[in-house]
Amino acid sequence: MAALQSAVVNHEAETYSLFRRVCPDCHRFRPVKDYTTRRIRTVFGIVEVRNPRWMLCRDCYPGMVDAFAPLREICPDRATSELMELTARLGSMMPYRQAARVLAEFLPVEPTETHATVRKRTIRIGERLDDQVAEEELHARAQTDERRQLEMQLPGDRRKEFVISIDTAHVRSAGSNSARNFELVVARCGRGGRGEGGGRYFVTGAANMFERRRA
């Protein structure tokens, strides 16, 4: 398994490094700065991979001599995502010292992998999850704000039109001491036509199908 892990990690590192060497503007190879060795920690031990550094394209960015290491983009923690996730899960379920002892008992980790390492990885994974949730909420809010209600254009006098809009949603485990779910019905009525003033809103809770038919 260790040999297979080493082959997979080296193949992924070489593939991504070659992909990042191609300039996205002119599609030519970027110049080589140098080659070093990078040690990546995995669940099966440490794997050494070739760590190139590419310079910026001289044709697209003349006069700039900056360089970057593509492996830092996919492995900034010098550890695979599987090891980071496993460490964070153990660190969130038990004390850091106990989690470090469990990792040392079942995985070929180095003596430098102490409780401080477990704490740092757990906090780092938690911060990334918080950032991911915040970004998803931001995108969801932006998509909700951009929604517009489409009205069907009916022939006749718009002032005589009466539009009713109904929407439903299920609220799970509404009560703190109850696991019962209930349905929330929101309705709006008003005059038809674009540009008309908003109508009134009506909200009902725990409405079943029979009650809605009677209404």
C-alpha positions as semicolon CSV with decimal commas, in nm:
position;residue;x (nm);y (nm);z (nm)
1;M;0,000;0,000;0,000
2;A;0,287;0,237;0,073
3;A;0,437;0,174;-0,272
4;L;0,098;0,226;-0,437
5;Q;0,045;0,546;-0,241
6;S;0,388;0,672;-0,349
7;A;0,315;0,598;-0,715
8;V;-0,024;0,770;-0,703
9;V;0,106;1,082;-0,526
10;N;0,403;1,116;-0,761
11;H;0,181;1,075;-1,067
12;E;-0,066;1,338;-0,944
13;A;0,214;1,579;-0,855
14;E;0,382;1,543;-1,195
15;T;0,053;1,580;-1,381
16;Y;-0,052;1,895;-1,197
17;S;0,295;2,049;-1,221
18;L;0,298;1,994;-1,597
19;F;-0,051;2,141;-1,626
20;R;0,052;2,456;-1,435
21;R;0,363;2,500;-1,647
22;V;0,151;2,586;-1,951
23;C;0,082;2,960;-1,969
24;P;-0,297;3,014;-1,986
25;D;-0,253;3,320;-2,211
26;C;-0,013;3,205;-2,484
27;H;-0,025;2,826;-2,413
28;R;0,355;2,800;-2,408
29;F;0,575;2,641;-2,143
30;R;0,684;2,866;-1,859
31;P;1,059;2,882;-1,782
32;V;1,199;2,659;-1,506
33;K;1,329;2,823;-1,190
34;D;1,463;2,513;-1,016
35;Y;1,374;2,167;-0,888
36;T;1,364;2,063;-0,524
37;T;1,221;1,771;-0,326
38;R;0,902;1,801;-0,125
39;R;0,804;1,559;0,153
40;I;0,432;1,490;0,168
41;R;0,279;1,305;0,463
42;T;0,019;1,040;0,382
43;V;-0,170;0,777;0,581
44;F;0,091;0,522;0,465
45;G;0,398;0,726;0,546
46;I;0,602;1,004;0,390
47;V;0,632;1,032;0,013
48;E;0,903;1,237;-0,156
49;V;0,802;1,406;-0,480
50;R;0,976;1,631;-0,726
51;N;0,887;1,992;-0,651
52;P;0,944;2,225;-0,948
53;R;0,917;2,601;-0,947
54;W;0,796;2,776;-1,261
55;M;0,866;3,136;-1,350
56;L;0,608;3,366;-1,505
57;C;0,585;3,364;-1,882
58;R;0,844;3,601;-2,027
59;D;0,632;3,673;-2,334
60;C;0,316;3,761;-2,142
61;Y;0,485;3,920;-1,838
62;P;0,811;4,075;-1,959
63;G;1,036;4,212;-1,690
64;M;0,877;4,003;-1,411
65;V;1,098;3,739;-1,248
66;D;0,852;3,594;-0,996
67;A;0,832;3,217;-0,950
68;F;0,578;2,985;-0,790
69;A;0,560;2,623;-0,676
70;P;0,248;2,452;-0,816
71;L;0,250;2,180;-0,549
72;R;0,179;2,439;-0,281
73;E;-0,156;2,500;-0,448
74;I;-0,279;2,143;-0,413
75;C;-0,088;2,046;-0,098
76;P;-0,030;2,355;0,116
77;D;-0,012;2,156;0,441
78;R;0,254;1,909;0,319
79;A;-0,002;1,636;0,386
80;T;-0,267;1,466;0,176
81;S;-0,632;1,556;0,219
82;E;-0,706;1,206;0,356
83;L;-0,455;1,246;0,639
84;M;-0,577;1,599;0,712
85;E;-0,939;1,484;0,731
86;L;-0,857;1,182;0,948
87;T;-0,653;1,394;1,188
88;A;-0,928;1,657;1,209
89;R;-1,196;1,396;1,276
90;L;-0,998;1,240;1,560
91;G;-0,909;1,582;1,698
92;S;-1,276;1,682;1,706
93;M;-1,390;1,364;1,886
94;M;-1,122;1,323;2,153
95;P;-0,846;1,520;2,327
96;Y;-0,556;1,617;2,105
97;R;-0,302;1,410;2,300
98;Q;-0,519;1,101;2,279
99;A;-0,578;1,158;1,907
100;A;-0,202;1,186;1,853
101;R;-0,148;0,855;2,035
102;V;-0,413;0,684;1,820
103;L;-0,248;0,810;1,501
104;A;0,094;0,695;1,621
105;E;-0,048;0,354;1,712
106;F;-0,212;0,274;1,378
107;L;-0,027;0,489;1,122
108;P;0,344;0,517;1,035
109;V;0,374;0,877;1,149
110;E;0,692;1,053;1,255
111;P;0,771;1,136;1,620
112;T;0,721;1,503;1,531
113;E;0,349;1,435;1,481
114;T;0,246;1,545;1,830
115;H;-0,074;1,678;1,983
116;A;0,026;2,023;1,860
117;T;0,014;1,894;1,503
118;V;-0,331;1,745;1,562
119;R;-0,458;2,071;1,709
120;K;-0,318;2,278;1,422
121;R;-0,469;2,054;1,154
122;T;-0,807;2,037;1,327
123;I;-0,828;2,415;1,357
124;R;-0,714;2,462;0,999
125;I;-0,975;2,222;0,861
126;G;-1,242;2,391;1,074
127;E;-1,150;2,733;0,937
128;R;-1,169;2,604;0,581
129;L;-1,512;2,453;0,645
130;D;-1,633;2,784;0,792
131;D;-1,504;2,971;0,487
132;Q;-1,673;2,720;0,257
133;V;-2,008;2,754;0,437
134;A;-1,984;3,135;0,430
135;E;-1,910;3,130;0,058
136;E;-2,201;2,895;-0,013
137;E;-2,438;3,116;0,188
138;L;-2,316;3,421;-0,001
139;H;-2,380;3,257;-0,338
140;A;-2,720;3,128;-0,225
141;R;-2,821;3,474;-0,102
142;A;-2,707;3,632;-0,428
143;Q;-2,909;3,384;-0,631
144;T;-3,216;3,447;-0,416
145;D;-3,189;3,825;-0,453
146;E;-3,169;3,794;-0,831
147;R;-3,494;3,601;-0,862
148;R;-3,784;3,787;-1,020
149;Q;-4,147;3,687;-1,026
150;L;-4,280;3,627;-1,376
151;E;-4,644;3,718;-1,437
152;M;-4,856;3,586;-1,720
153;Q;-4,991;3,864;-1,938
154;L;-5,368;3,812;-1,958
155;P;-5,598;3,996;-2,197
156;G;-5,836;4,248;-2,049
157;D;-5,827;4,526;-1,793
158;R;-5,538;4,478;-1,549
159;R;-5,720;4,675;-1,284
160;K;-5,980;4,399;-1,270
161;E;-5,723;4,125;-1,229
162;F;-5,669;3,961;-0,891
163;V;-5,349;3,758;-0,847
164;I;-5,295;3,500;-0,571
165;S;-4,951;3,347;-0,511
166;I;-4,906;3,047;-0,280
167;D;-4,585;2,883;-0,164
168;T;-4,520;2,608;0,089
169;A;-4,224;2,489;0,293
170;H;-4,163;2,211;0,547
171;V;-4,005;2,302;0,882
172;R;-3,840;2,005;1,050
173;S;-3,847;1,954;1,427
174;A;-4,000;2,290;1,501
175;G;-4,042;2,235;1,872
176;S;-3,748;2,188;2,108
177;N;-3,921;1,895;2,280
178;S;-4,086;1,748;1,973
179;A;-3,963;1,582;1,657
180;R;-4,284;1,657;1,467
181;N;-4,253;1,845;1,139
182;F;-4,508;2,092;1,011
183;E;-4,585;2,263;0,684
184;L;-4,576;2,640;0,642
185;V;-4,801;2,797;0,380
186;V;-4,738;3,154;0,263
187;A;-4,989;3,327;0,037
188;R;-5,002;3,669;-0,122
189;C;-5,289;3,839;-0,297
190;G;-5,300;4,164;-0,488
191;R;-5,386;4,334;-0,811
192;G;-5,228;4,203;-1,129
193;G;-5,001;4,381;-1,372
194;R;-4,641;4,483;-1,347
195;G;-4,556;4,784;-1,139
196;E;-4,859;4,746;-0,912
197;G;-4,823;4,784;-0,539
198;G;-4,762;4,477;-0,328
199;G;-5,053;4,297;-0,176
200;R;-5,104;4,142;0,166
201;Y;-4,927;3,834;0,297
202;F;-5,100;3,550;0,480
203;V;-4,915;3,282;0,676
204;T;-5,061;2,961;0,817
205;G;-4,893;2,677;1,000
206;A;-4,968;2,304;1,037
207;A;-5,210;2,311;0,746
208;N;-5,300;1,973;0,604
209;M;-5,432;1,893;0,260
210;F;-5,795;1,870;0,377
211;E;-5,786;2,214;0,541
212;R;-5,633;2,374;0,232
213;R;-5,906;2,226;0,012
214;R;-6,175;2,364;0,241
215;A;-6,008;2,709;0,233
